[in-house]
N, CA, C and O of each residue as an XYZ file, in Angstrom:
872
protein
N    -110.220    100.999     97.445
C    -111.512    101.722     97.568
C    -111.459    102.553     99.099
O    -111.765    103.744     99.165
N    -111.094    101.880    100.127
C    -111.040    102.532    101.506
C    -110.031    103.827    101.450
O    -110.286    104.869    102.054
N    -108.998    103.659    100.748
C    -107.983    104.559    100.652
C    -108.658    105.905     99.993
O    -108.328    107.037    100.348
N    -109.655    105.631     98.979
C    -110.158    106.817     98.351
C    -111.138    107.401     99.356
O    -111.185    108.628     99.440
N    -111.958    106.630    100.159
C    -112.755    107.262    101.206
C    -112.235    108.128    102.230
O    -112.773    109.166    102.616
N    -110.990    107.564    102.709
C    -110.102    108.386    103.580
C    -109.482    109.521    102.809
O    -109.257    110.545    103.454
N    -109.163    109.500    101.496
C    -108.770    110.774    100.872
C    -109.787    111.752    100.835
O    -109.426    112.924    100.943
N    -110.943    111.511    100.710
C    -112.115    112.207    100.470
C    -112.370    112.843    101.836
O    -112.406    114.071    101.910
N    -112.546    112.101    102.904
C    -112.769    112.531    104.196
C    -111.764    113.694    104.466
O    -112.138    114.795    104.868
N    -110.416    113.362    104.209
C    -109.430    114.469    104.611
C    -109.516    115.736    103.750
O    -109.130    116.820    104.189
N    -110.012    115.590    102.550
C    -110.315    116.740    101.641
C    -111.333    117.640    102.205
O    -111.153    118.853    102.321
N    -112.457    116.994    102.569
C    -113.535    117.609    103.367
C    -113.140    118.316    104.576
O    -113.476    119.481    104.793
N    -112.444    117.634    105.346
C    -111.963    118.305    106.761
C    -111.236    119.398    106.332
O    -111.580    120.474    106.820
N    -110.205    119.401    105.446
C    -109.170    120.545    105.244
C    -110.052    121.653    104.652
O    -109.886    122.838    104.941
N    -110.871    121.270    103.924
C    -111.708    122.476    103.119
C    -112.868    122.875    104.177
O    -113.671    123.765    103.896
N    -112.916    122.216    105.336
C    -114.135    122.458    106.218
C    -115.520    122.397    105.572
O    -116.412    123.158    105.946
N    -115.668    121.677    104.797
C    -117.079    121.525    104.222
C    -117.759    120.136    104.722
O    -117.511    119.061    104.177
N    -118.535    120.265    105.686
C    -119.231    119.187    106.391
C    -120.676    119.333    106.046
O    -121.596    119.831    106.697
N    -120.650    118.685    104.663
C    -122.305    118.858    104.069
C    -122.599    117.274    104.202
O    -121.831    116.501    104.775
N    -123.794    116.903    103.605
C    -124.513    115.620    103.680
C    -123.530    114.713    102.943
O    -123.320    113.588    103.396
N    -122.880    115.155    101.776
C    -121.949    114.092    101.149
C    -120.823    113.631    102.148
O    -120.477    112.452    102.226
N    -120.296    114.599    102.876
C    -119.195    114.307    103.689
C    -119.712    113.355    104.878
O    -118.992    112.420    105.226
N    -120.896    113.570    105.479
C    -121.374    112.578    106.537
C    -121.750    111.215    105.963
O    -121.551    110.220    106.659
N    -122.292    111.093    104.713
C    -122.335    109.808    104.041
C    -121.045    109.061    103.937
O    -120.960    107.896    104.323
N    -120.004    109.738    103.402
C    -118.750    109.054    103.259
C    -118.228    108.611    104.645
O    -117.868    107.462    104.901
N    -118.226    109.651    105.512
C    -117.687    109.338    106.876
C    -118.376    108.140    107.565
O    -117.718    107.195    107.999
N    -119.705    108.207    107.652
C    -120.155    107.006    108.385
C    -120.277    105.776    107.562
O    -120.424    104.701    108.144
N    -120.231    105.827    106.264
C    -119.871    104.523    105.412
C    -118.689    103.940    105.771
O    -118.628    102.726    105.969
N    -117.568    104.794    105.898
C    -116.270    104.431    106.270
C    -116.299    103.708    107.627
O    -115.647    102.683    107.826
N    -117.071    104.280    108.536
C    -117.118    103.863    110.008
C    -117.693    102.344    109.957
O    -117.190    101.360    110.500
N    -118.780    102.394    109.231
C    -119.522    101.145    109.035
C    -118.554     99.944    108.526
O    -118.493     98.847    109.079
N    -117.848    100.309    107.443
C    -116.841     99.334    106.934
C    -115.805     98.928    107.919
O    -115.478     97.742    107.952
N    -115.245     99.798    108.737
C    -114.461     99.628    109.652
C    -114.881     98.527    110.791
O    -114.166     97.573    111.097
N    -116.056     98.793    111.322
C    -116.431     98.246    112.468
C    -117.574     97.108    112.353
O    -118.079     96.529    113.315
N    -117.860     96.916    111.089
C    -118.778     95.774    110.806
C    -118.315     95.081    109.701
O    -117.593     95.635    108.872
N    -118.699     93.790    109.593
C    -118.001     92.813    108.581
C    -118.692     93.018    107.272
O    -119.062     92.018    106.657
N    -118.892     94.140    106.812
C    -119.572     94.467    105.537
C    -118.990     93.778    104.160
O    -119.621     93.201    103.274
N    -117.550     94.035    104.277
C    -116.805     93.336    103.321
C    -116.920     91.922    103.334
O    -117.079     91.379    102.241
N    -116.869     91.183    104.406
C    -116.990     89.729    104.488
C    -118.303     89.273    104.075
O    -118.408     88.178    103.522
N    -119.478     90.124    104.323
C    -120.766     89.634    104.032
C    -120.831     89.817    102.503
O    -121.270     88.883    101.831
N    -120.452     90.880    101.945
C    -120.423     90.950    100.511
C    -119.705     89.927     99.788
O    -120.286     89.265     98.928
N    -118.389     89.730    100.090
C    -117.544     88.909     99.547
C    -118.114     87.400     99.627
O    -118.143     86.645     98.655
N    -118.540     87.085    100.859
C    -118.946     85.729    100.809
C    -120.259     85.440    100.072
O    -120.290     84.399     99.416
N    -121.348     86.222    100.092
C    -122.628     86.128     99.552
C    -122.706     86.321     98.066
O    -123.438     85.622     97.365
N    -121.913     87.313     97.578
C    -121.874     87.749     96.160
C    -120.776     87.135     95.399
O    -120.927     87.004     94.185
N    -119.574     86.700     96.022
C    -118.457     86.044     95.265
C    -118.227     84.636     95.481
O    -118.108     83.772     94.612
N    -118.168     84.473     96.954
C    -117.633     82.994     97.370
C    -118.548     81.930     97.598
O    -118.104     80.794     97.429
N    -119.898     82.080     97.995
C    -120.699     81.202     98.739
C    -120.810     79.808     97.702
O    -120.527     78.689     98.129
N    -121.184     80.007     96.533
C    -121.516     78.950     95.680
C    -120.249     77.766     95.458
O    -120.440     76.589     95.149
N    -118.970     78.396     95.696
C    -117.895     77.553     95.655
C    -117.521     76.746     96.844
O    -116.471     76.103     96.867
N    -118.314     76.767     97.776
C    -118.223     76.062     99.064
C    -118.990     74.700     98.800
O    -118.718     73.700     99.465
N    -119.752     74.694     98.018
C    -120.914     73.553     97.814
C    -120.863     72.757     96.510
O    -121.901     72.271     96.061
N    -119.546     72.590     95.809
C    -119.504     72.012     94.701
C    -119.162     70.362     94.792
O    -118.938     69.914     95.917
N    -119.130     69.725     93.989
C    -118.857     68.332     93.902
C    -117.520     68.019     93.275
O    -117.396     68.304     92.084
N    -116.528     67.485     93.895
C    -115.140     67.459     93.286
C    -115.359     66.178     92.409
O    -116.063     65.227     92.746
N    -114.621     66.291     91.176
C    -114.600     65.023     90.136
C    -113.281     64.406     90.469
O    -112.482     65.009     91.186
N    -113.029     63.252     89.987
C    -111.977     62.320     90.190
C    -111.102     62.041     89.155
O    -109.930     61.704     89.323
N    -111.778     62.205     87.848
C    -110.895     61.801     86.588
C    -110.461     62.792     85.955
O    -110.644     62.867     84.740
N    -109.761     63.808     86.685
C    -109.252     64.958     85.975
C    -107.778     64.572     85.468
O    -107.137     63.675     86.016
N    -107.350     65.216     84.525
C    -105.930     65.136     84.181
C    -104.918     66.286     84.361
O    -103.755     66.175     83.973
N    -105.404     67.410     84.971
C    -104.707     68.547     85.170
C    -105.153     69.432     86.386
O    -106.299     69.421     86.838
N    -104.241     70.112     86.813
C    -104.707     71.021     87.937
C    -104.027     72.338     87.649
O    -102.817     72.372     87.423
N    -104.754     73.388     87.652
C    -104.375     74.718     87.273
C    -104.486     75.633     88.657
O    -105.547     75.868     89.236
N    -103.333     76.045     89.018
C    -103.240     76.894     90.293
C    -102.873     78.368     89.934
O    -101.817     78.675     89.381
N    -103.807     79.215     90.286
C    -103.567     80.608     90.085
C    -102.918     81.277     91.181
O    -103.370     81.126     92.316
N    -101.839     82.048     90.958
C    -101.027     82.778     91.885
C    -100.311     82.031     92.864
O    -100.328     80.801     92.918
N     -99.627     82.840     93.703
C     -98.707     82.226     94.865
C     -99.317     82.180     96.233
O     -98.525     82.148     97.174
N    -100.613     82.172     96.494
C    -101.192     82.066     97.752
C    -100.844     80.851     98.204
O    -100.754     80.011     97.308
N    -100.563     80.381     99.555
C    -100.111     79.248     99.872
C    -101.245     78.206     99.985
O    -101.079     77.028     99.669
N    -102.387     78.698    100.446
C    -103.333     77.708    100.477
C    -103.963     77.228     99.125
O    -104.629     76.195     99.054
N    -103.732     77.968     98.157
C    -104.034     77.629     96.631
C    -103.088     76.408     96.374
O    -103.505     75.366     95.868
N    -101.713     76.611     96.774
C    -100.783     75.740     96.296
C    -101.036     74.495     97.108
O    -101.019     73.409     96.529
N    -101.247     74.560     98.274
C    -101.235     73.265     99.241
C    -102.626     72.452     98.599
O    -102.609     71.225     98.501
N    -103.575     73.091     98.264
C    -104.862     72.344     97.892
C    -104.642     71.660     96.340
O    -105.176     70.625     95.943
N    -103.722     72.517     95.594
C    -103.387     71.961     94.346
C    -102.683     70.781     94.268
O    -102.953     69.924     93.426
N    -101.597     70.641     95.266
C    -100.733     69.714     95.537
C    -101.380     68.361     96.123
O    -100.926     67.223     96.012
N    -102.500     68.755     96.742
C    -103.452     67.512     97.379
C    -104.048     66.852     96.191
O    -104.124     65.627     96.092
N    -104.480     67.707     95.267
C    -105.351     67.118     94.095
C    -104.456     66.091     93.287
O    -104.851     64.944     93.079
N    -103.072     66.619     92.784
C    -102.228     65.759     92.118
C    -101.873     64.524     93.038
O    -101.603     63.470     92.462
N    -101.854     64.558     94.194
C    -101.264     63.376     94.913
C    -102.463     62.474     94.929
O    -102.228     61.266     94.946
N    -103.765     62.889     94.925
C    -104.743     61.941     94.824
C    -105.059     61.329     93.388
O    -105.645     60.256     93.245
N    -104.574     62.187     92.258
C    -104.682     61.535     90.982
C    -103.051     61.563     90.311
O    -102.495     62.553     89.837
N    -102.576     60.390     90.411
C    -101.127     60.323     90.082
C    -100.831     60.561     88.636
O     -99.725     60.925     88.236
N    -101.963     60.319     87.798
C    -101.730     60.606     86.400
C    -101.897     62.018     85.887
O    -101.725     62.238     84.688
N    -102.228     63.007     86.740
C    -102.523     64.303     86.400
C    -101.203     65.189     86.698
O    -100.330     64.901     87.516
N    -101.243     66.397     85.811
C    -100.209     67.292     85.987
C    -100.561     68.532     86.612
O    -101.740     68.879     86.545
N     -99.776     69.218     87.177
C    -100.184     70.664     87.747
C     -99.418     71.744     87.170
O     -98.218     71.680     86.903
N    -100.181     72.749     86.991
C     -99.712     73.992     86.206
C     -99.684     75.105     87.204
O    -100.768     75.393     87.711
N     -98.625     75.780     87.570
C     -98.674     76.824     88.368
C     -98.413     78.085     87.645
O     -97.504     78.119     86.814
N     -99.210     79.226     87.920
C     -99.209     80.452     87.162
C     -98.745     81.601     88.112
O     -99.088     81.550     89.293
N     -98.023     82.580     87.680
C     -97.634     83.634     88.591
C     -98.825     84.740     88.419
O     -99.920     84.627     87.867
N     -98.241     85.815     89.067
C     -99.332     86.961     88.844
C     -98.681     88.130     89.918
O     -97.605     88.011     90.503
N     -99.688     89.371     90.025
C     -99.144     90.354     90.860
C    -100.446     91.127     91.151
O    -101.315     91.210     90.284
N    -100.583     91.679     92.332
C    -101.734     92.360     92.693
C    -101.720     93.729     92.059
O    -102.758     94.390     92.061
N    -100.701     94.162     91.560
C    -100.576     95.631     91.026
C    -101.157     95.588     89.444
O    -100.876     94.658     88.689
N    -101.885     96.563     89.105
C    -102.340     96.748     87.883
C    -101.335     96.920     86.815
O    -101.471     96.254     85.789
N    -100.316     97.757     86.939
C     -99.265     97.836     86.080
C     -97.913     97.116     86.619
O     -96.900     97.743     86.927
N     -98.035     95.843     86.680
C     -96.832     94.921     87.300
C     -95.828     94.937     86.295
O     -96.182     95.079     85.125
N     -94.547     94.805     86.602
C     -93.458     94.429     85.873
C     -93.322     93.016     85.899
O     -93.794     92.351     86.821
N     -92.591     92.422     84.765
C     -92.358     91.071     84.781
C     -91.423     90.536     85.936
O     -91.326     89.328     86.151
N     -90.856     91.319     86.543
C     -89.953     90.989     87.927
C     -90.962     90.803     89.157
O     -90.515     90.390     90.227
N     -92.102     91.056     89.032
C     -93.127     90.820     90.162
C     -93.789     89.672     89.934
O     -94.951     89.606     90.333
N     -93.264     88.669     89.333
C     -93.938     87.315     89.261
C     -93.819     86.528     90.576
O     -92.821     86.582     91.295
N     -94.953     85.767     90.846
C     -95.008     84.958     92.034
C     -94.525     83.564     91.892
O     -94.529     82.839     92.886
N     -94.123     83.137     90.783
C     -93.928     81.490     90.425
C     -92.679     81.118     91.282
O     -92.540     79.935     91.595
N     -91.652     82.150     91.731
C     -90.676     81.590     92.622
C     -91.266     80.891     93.998
O     -90.702     79.922     94.506
N     -92.480     81.495     94.554
C     -92.955     80.971     95.522
C     -93.247     79.382     95.439
O     -93.306     78.654     96.429
N     -93.391     79.030     94.326
C     -93.780     77.556     94.172
C     -92.650     76.581     94.490
O     -92.853     75.474     94.990
N     -91.491     77.042     94.180
C     -90.388     76.116     94.228
C     -90.163     75.411     95.663
O     -89.697     74.274     95.726
N     -90.498     76.107     96.744
C     -90.336     75.670     97.991
C     -91.122     74.373     98.197
O     -90.714     73.476     98.935
N     -92.317     74.314     97.484
C     -93.416     73.353     97.796
C     -93.079     72.035     97.058
O     -93.724     71.032     97.365
N     -92.116     71.959     96.106
C     -92.185     71.076     94.924
C     -91.041     69.966     95.210
O     -90.881     69.176     94.280
N     -90.358     69.810     96.159
C     -89.200     69.157     96.399
C     -89.797     67.501     96.228
O     -89.147     66.711     95.543
N     -90.873     67.140     96.800
C     -91.124     65.822     96.753
C     -92.113     65.383     95.595
O     -92.695     64.299     95.650
N     -92.282     66.286     94.524
C     -93.097     66.062     93.445
C     -92.434     65.636     92.196
O     -91.376     66.215     91.952
N     -92.824     64.774     91.382
C     -92.211     64.393     90.191
C     -92.251     65.444     89.193
O     -93.310     65.811     88.685
N     -90.935     66.018     88.852
C     -90.581     67.051     88.095
C     -91.565     67.035     86.655
O     -92.064     68.023     86.115
N     -91.656     65.835     86.293
C     -92.443     65.610     84.974
C     -93.899     66.001     85.096
O     -94.606     66.165     84.102
N     -94.285     66.132     86.206
C     -95.895     66.432     86.409
C     -96.000     67.905     86.635
O     -97.121     68.352     86.878
N     -94.868     68.805     86.581
C     -95.163     70.274     87.068
C     -94.740     71.095     85.877
O     -93.689     70.949     85.254
N     -95.607     71.902     85.658
C     -95.437     73.013     84.580
C     -95.669     74.348     85.282
O     -96.744     74.636     85.806
N     -94.489     75.233     85.261
C     -94.592     76.569     85.742
C     -94.604     77.571     84.734
O     -93.703     77.605     83.896
N     -95.604     78.448     84.733
C     -95.440     79.625     83.636
C     -94.511     80.530     83.890
O     -94.071     80.519     85.040
N     -94.040     81.389     83.078
C     -93.146     82.446     83.432
C     -93.731     83.782     82.844
O     -94.499     83.677     81.887
N     -93.481     84.817     83.253
C     -93.904     86.305     82.963
C     -95.403     86.363     82.653
O     -95.840     86.811     81.593
N     -96.166     85.879     83.650
C     -97.604     86.280     83.742
C     -97.964     87.115     85.016
O     -97.793     86.741     86.177
N     -98.479     88.281     84.615
C     -98.652     89.129     85.720
C    -100.041     89.528     86.258
O    -100.269     90.354     87.143
N    -100.934     88.784     85.555
C    -102.278     88.840     86.139
C    -103.173     87.713     85.719
O    -102.696     86.824     85.014
N    -104.576     87.667     86.134
C    -105.296     86.439     85.899
C    -105.554     86.394     84.400
O    -105.636     85.262     83.924
N    -105.688     87.365     83.620
C    -105.930     87.243     81.994
C    -104.629     86.635     81.547
O    -104.717     85.570     80.935
N    -103.445     87.139     81.754
C    -102.179     86.599     81.315
C    -102.040     85.156     81.865
O    -101.483     84.392     81.076
N    -102.380     84.679     82.913
C    -102.296     83.483     83.467
C    -103.059     82.499     82.552
O    -102.526     81.483     82.106
N    -104.344     82.859     82.296
C    -104.983     82.130     81.287
C    -104.646     81.938     79.927
O    -104.651     80.867     79.320
N    -104.351     83.059     79.495
C    -103.736     83.101     78.081
C    -102.503     82.113     77.842
O    -102.329     81.387     76.864
N    -101.664     82.264     79.003
C    -100.533     81.280     79.038
C    -101.014     79.742     79.080
O    -100.576     78.924     78.270
N    -101.917     79.419     80.052
C    -102.476     78.235     80.274
C    -103.020     77.765     78.781
O    -102.842     76.612     78.388
N    -103.573     78.580     78.134
C    -104.365     78.257     76.773
C    -103.391     77.511     75.967
O    -103.549     76.380     75.508
N    -102.211     78.389     75.829
C    -100.992     77.663     74.959
C    -100.552     76.139     75.538
O    -100.304     75.141     74.862
N    -100.535     76.274     76.952
C    -100.093     74.908     77.546
C    -100.891     73.780     77.232
O    -100.496     72.654     76.931
N    -102.268     74.271     77.351
C    -103.466     73.282     77.024
C    -103.568     72.854     75.661
O    -104.012     71.736     75.403
N    -103.171     73.699     74.707
C    -103.092     73.451     73.226
C    -101.986     72.276     73.176
O    -102.215     71.255     72.528
N    -100.880     72.444     73.826
C     -99.788     71.490     73.502
C     -99.847     70.179     74.219
O     -99.198     69.194     73.864
N    -100.757     70.219     75.372
C    -100.967     68.907     76.225
C    -102.349     68.216     75.779
O    -102.555     67.006     75.867
N    -103.278     69.174     75.283
C    -104.731     68.427     75.044
C    -105.323     67.892     76.353
O    -105.890     66.801     76.411
N    -105.151     68.780     77.489
C    -106.071     68.267     78.626
C    -107.365     68.239     78.415
O    -107.894     69.081     77.689
N    -108.043     67.291     79.005
C    -109.449     67.159     78.903
C    -110.210     67.685     80.023
O    -111.218     68.345     79.770
N    -109.816     67.455     81.383
C    -110.589     67.998     82.521
C    -109.451     68.652     83.402
O    -108.528     68.006     83.899
N    -109.634     70.012     83.531
C    -108.830     70.862     84.304
C    -109.406     71.293     85.403
O    -110.458     71.921     85.287
N    -108.848     71.055     86.699
C    -109.448     71.391     87.955
C    -108.834     72.848     88.263
O    -107.611     72.842     88.403
N    -109.343     73.842     88.367
C    -108.919     75.084     88.592
C    -108.965     75.473     90.169
O    -110.005     75.383     90.822
N    -107.802     75.890     90.682
C    -107.639     76.120     92.107
C    -107.296     77.509     92.237
O    -106.203     77.857     91.792
N    -108.147     78.472     92.842
C    -107.949     79.637     93.156
C    -108.808     80.008     94.486
O    -109.592     79.204     94.992
N    -108.609     81.122     94.921
C    -109.497     81.639     96.179
C    -110.944     81.640     95.843
O    -111.332     82.114     94.775
N    -111.813     81.090     96.779
C    -113.274     81.249     96.382
C    -113.820     82.568     95.929
O    -114.707     82.565     95.075
N    -113.378     83.681     96.415
C    -113.720     85.118     96.109
C    -113.199     85.471     94.715
O    -113.666     86.489     94.204
N    -112.324     84.790     94.057
C    -111.568     84.844     92.907
C    -112.208     84.121     91.754
O    -111.851     84.341     90.597
N    -113.130     83.280     92.054
C    -113.596     82.313     91.194
C    -114.385     83.074     89.979
O    -114.081     82.836     88.810
N    -115.398     83.987     90.316
C    -116.269     84.412     89.391
C    -115.412     85.177     88.508
O    -115.720     84.972     87.335
N    -114.506     85.935     88.640
C    -113.749     86.597     87.637
C    -112.951     85.596     86.841
O    -112.906     85.721     85.617
N    -112.328     84.629     87.437
C    -111.491     83.640     86.832
C    -112.239     82.914     85.890
O    -111.773     82.620     84.789
N    -113.496     82.573     86.295
C    -114.382     81.561     85.449
C    -114.849     82.400     84.228
O    -114.883     81.850     83.127
N    -115.247     83.825     84.374
C    -115.516     84.596     83.357
C    -114.485     84.740     82.331
O    -114.791     84.698     81.140
N    -113.095     84.935     82.784
C    -111.924     85.060     81.804
C    -111.921     83.852     81.083
O    -111.930     83.857     79.852
N    -111.908     82.646     81.856
C    -111.731     81.336     81.274
C    -112.811     81.202     79.993
O    -112.514     80.844     78.853
N    -114.013     81.546     80.434
C    -115.146     81.517     79.398
C    -114.858     82.306     78.150
O    -115.121     81.866     77.031
N    -114.270     83.568     78.383
C    -114.174     84.526     77.433
C    -113.145     83.890     76.367
O    -113.315     83.964     75.150
N    -112.030     83.242     77.006
C    -110.943     82.578     76.300
C    -111.306     81.205     75.715
O    -110.491     80.559     75.056
N    -112.515     80.790     75.966
C    -112.985     79.440     75.400
C    -112.250     78.327     76.142
O    -111.901     77.351     75.479
N    -111.984     78.370     77.423
C    -111.346     77.359     78.250
C    -112.201     76.709     79.283
O    -112.764     77.359     80.164
N    -112.285     75.449     79.164
C    -113.243     74.657     79.976
C    -112.532     74.257     81.243
O    -111.745     73.311     81.243
N    -112.787     74.934     82.278
C    -112.046     74.509     83.634
C    -113.099     74.257     84.762
O    -114.195     74.819     84.743
N    -112.745     73.449     85.674
C    -113.772     73.212     86.850
C    -113.275     73.555     88.054
O    -112.262     73.051     88.539
N    -114.135     74.640     88.715
C    -113.658     74.988     89.977
C    -113.675     74.051     91.229
O    -114.610     73.358     91.629
N    -112.392     74.197     91.764
C    -112.161     73.102     92.828
C    -113.098     73.474     94.033
O    -113.328     74.656     94.289
N    -113.598     72.516     94.718
C    -114.461     72.542     95.932
C    -113.849     72.814     97.107
O    -113.151     71.955     97.646
N    -114.019     73.949     97.612
C    -113.222     74.386     98.904
C    -113.936     73.868    100.080
O    -115.158     73.727    100.050
N    -113.184     73.559    101.186
C    -113.918     73.243    102.401
C    -114.614     74.224    102.882
O    -114.236     75.378    102.677
N    -115.711     73.971    103.583
C    -116.832     74.970    104.144
C    -116.028     75.913    105.075
O    -115.235     75.457    105.899
N    -116.249     77.206    104.926
C    -115.640     78.135    106.041
C    -116.405     78.102    107.197
O    -117.626     77.964    107.133
N    -115.708     78.236    108.428
C    -116.327     78.163    109.721
C    -116.526     79.630    110.139
O    -115.559     80.327    110.442
N    -117.745     80.076    110.152
C    -117.918     81.552    110.538
C    -118.361     81.645    112.023
O    -118.893     80.663    112.541
N    -118.160     82.789    112.728
C    -118.542     83.085    113.959
C    -120.003     83.032    114.054
O    -120.681     83.628    113.217
N    -120.592     82.308    115.091
C    -121.843     82.052    115.337
C    -122.683     83.007    116.325
O    -123.914     83.032    116.325
N    -121.991     83.676    117.044
C    -122.631     84.545    118.146
C    -121.734     86.017    118.240
O    -120.680     86.236    117.643
N    -122.305     86.756    118.964
C    -121.693     88.010    119.128
C    -120.332     87.951    119.670
O    -119.413     88.683    119.302
N    -120.253     86.984    120.619
C    -119.022     86.798    121.463
C    -117.851     86.303    120.499
O    -116.736     86.826    120.501
N    -118.193     85.316    119.735
C    -117.282     84.755    118.726
C    -116.859     85.796    117.804
O    -115.686     85.874    117.436
N    -117.872     86.697    117.367
C    -117.446     87.724    116.500
C    -116.405     88.815    117.086
O    -115.447     89.286    116.474
N    -116.782     89.090    118.326
C    -115.760     89.911    119.135
C    -114.294     89.407    119.216
O    -113.266     90.081    119.158
N    -114.438     88.050    119.365
C    -113.150     87.377    119.547
C    -112.252     87.574    118.089
O    -111.023     87.642    118.118
N    -112.945     87.645    116.969
C    -112.221     87.646    115.736
C    -112.392     88.991    115.179
O    -112.165     89.192    113.986
N    -112.814     90.010    116.042
C    -112.855     91.285    115.389
C    -111.475     91.862    115.053
O    -110.505     91.753    115.802
N    -111.464     92.537    113.764
C    -110.280     93.089    113.386
C    -110.679     94.147    112.420
O    -111.402     93.786    111.490
N    -110.326     95.393    112.491
C    -110.599     96.378    111.587
C    -109.859     96.513    110.370
O    -110.281     97.091    109.369
N    -108.489     95.837    110.512
C    -107.591     95.858    109.222
C    -108.373     94.673    108.328
O    -108.559     94.814    107.119
N    -108.764     93.607    108.997
C    -109.409     92.455    108.158
C    -110.681     92.941    107.631
O    -110.898     92.650    106.455
N    -111.534     93.594    108.225
C    -112.710     94.355    107.790
C    -112.470     95.098    106.572
O    -113.205     94.972    105.592
N    -111.423     95.902    106.600
C    -110.977     96.734    105.463
C    -110.310     95.835    104.329
O    -110.317     96.206    103.155
N    -109.841     94.861    104.658
C    -109.154     93.994    103.556
C    -110.230     93.256    102.774
O    -110.206     93.188    101.545
N    -111.275     92.648    103.611
C    -112.371     92.219    102.824
C    -113.100     92.956    101.920
O    -113.513     92.528    100.842
N    -113.287     94.264    102.438
C    -113.884     95.180    101.610
C    -113.361     95.554    100.306
O    -113.930     95.562     99.215
N    -111.942     95.920    100.684
C    -111.023     96.353     99.526
C    -111.043     95.132     98.415
O    -111.044     95.422     97.219
N    -111.057     93.918     98.799
C    -110.842     92.793     98.061
C    -112.165     92.560     97.093
O    -112.139     92.283     95.894
N    -113.267     92.738     97.888
C    -114.523     92.604     97.157
C    -114.680     93.630     96.075
O    -115.114     93.304     94.970
N    -114.340     94.855     96.362
C    -114.643     96.004     95.397
C    -113.460     95.915     94.258
O    -113.641     96.466     93.172
N    -112.255     95.212     94.537
C    -111.201     95.124     93.408
C    -111.957     93.997     92.602
O    -112.135     94.204     91.402
N    -112.389     92.891     93.127
C    -112.955     91.732     92.294
C    -114.061     92.372     91.429
O    -114.072     92.139     90.221
N    -115.048     93.216     92.029
C    -116.290     93.657     91.143
C    -115.661     94.600     90.119
O    -116.107     94.544     88.973
N    -114.727     95.418     90.384
C    -114.070     96.098     89.382
C    -113.515     95.381     88.222
O    -113.764     95.704     87.061
N    -112.642     94.252     88.618
C    -112.272     93.425     87.819
C    -113.169     92.695     86.905
O    -112.906     92.580     85.708
N    -114.129     92.247     87.402
C    -115.294     91.633     86.576
C    -115.878     92.553     85.575
O    -116.008     92.141     84.423
N    -116.275     93.853     85.914
C    -116.575     94.692     85.059
C    -115.631     95.098     83.937
O    -116.016     95.448     82.822
N    -114.347     95.019     84.333
C    -113.497     95.238     83.156
C    -113.373     94.234     82.126
O    -113.248     94.575     80.950
N    -113.403     92.870     82.520
C    -113.324     91.652     81.785
C    -114.705     91.740     81.019
O    -114.706     91.312     79.865
N    -115.752     92.194     81.479
C    -117.065     92.283     80.735
C    -117.014     93.146     79.658
O    -117.616     92.885     78.617
N    -116.225     94.349     79.832
C    -116.266     95.336     78.767
C    -115.030     95.414     77.884
O    -115.072     96.016     76.811
N    -113.947     94.818     78.318
C    -112.921     94.815     77.360
C    -112.181     93.433     76.875
O    -111.301     93.444     76.014
N    -112.612     92.312     77.491
C    -112.045     90.931     77.030
C    -112.966     90.437     75.862
O    -112.739     89.360     75.310
């Protein structure tokens, strides 16, 4: 999204058309860069409710989406707490038209040296969240899991749970530890990062776009 804003600004500058539309785009981009707009939207509209859930203890499976390290570590903590559960790792890619070679499941192997191999299921050739859940549905049909804890990033839960619901899969979102936010202007300044502000905004817009697509086409 921010790439599109930059492109539009450049086009206006090249054409020397400094109208109201240009100034709206330009000042919007400045606000996104220097204020935590993306973090605010991401936290309040996507993530907030997933920091206040109650974890259950009698689950029989843990589904980890994608190769993010924090997702993997939390998933492994869960199966260590429940020795009778199995863990399912799915791959994925941030690209819309990803190839099967861009799968993330290779990242999991580093983490699994001390885990009973009988408790591990790693999917293959899943390139996005929809494919992840479709593959898990096949695995679930074969294993007849009764309670599955879903581990993904808090900002990714709304889209993930929507897809799971569309595919008639019953998964329970993992309760993430509460995020510690800067409490005053000095703490915010210490953590200020333009790249981080842009990352959060782009991620928020990508998730919103993904949710709309799931509603319309799945």
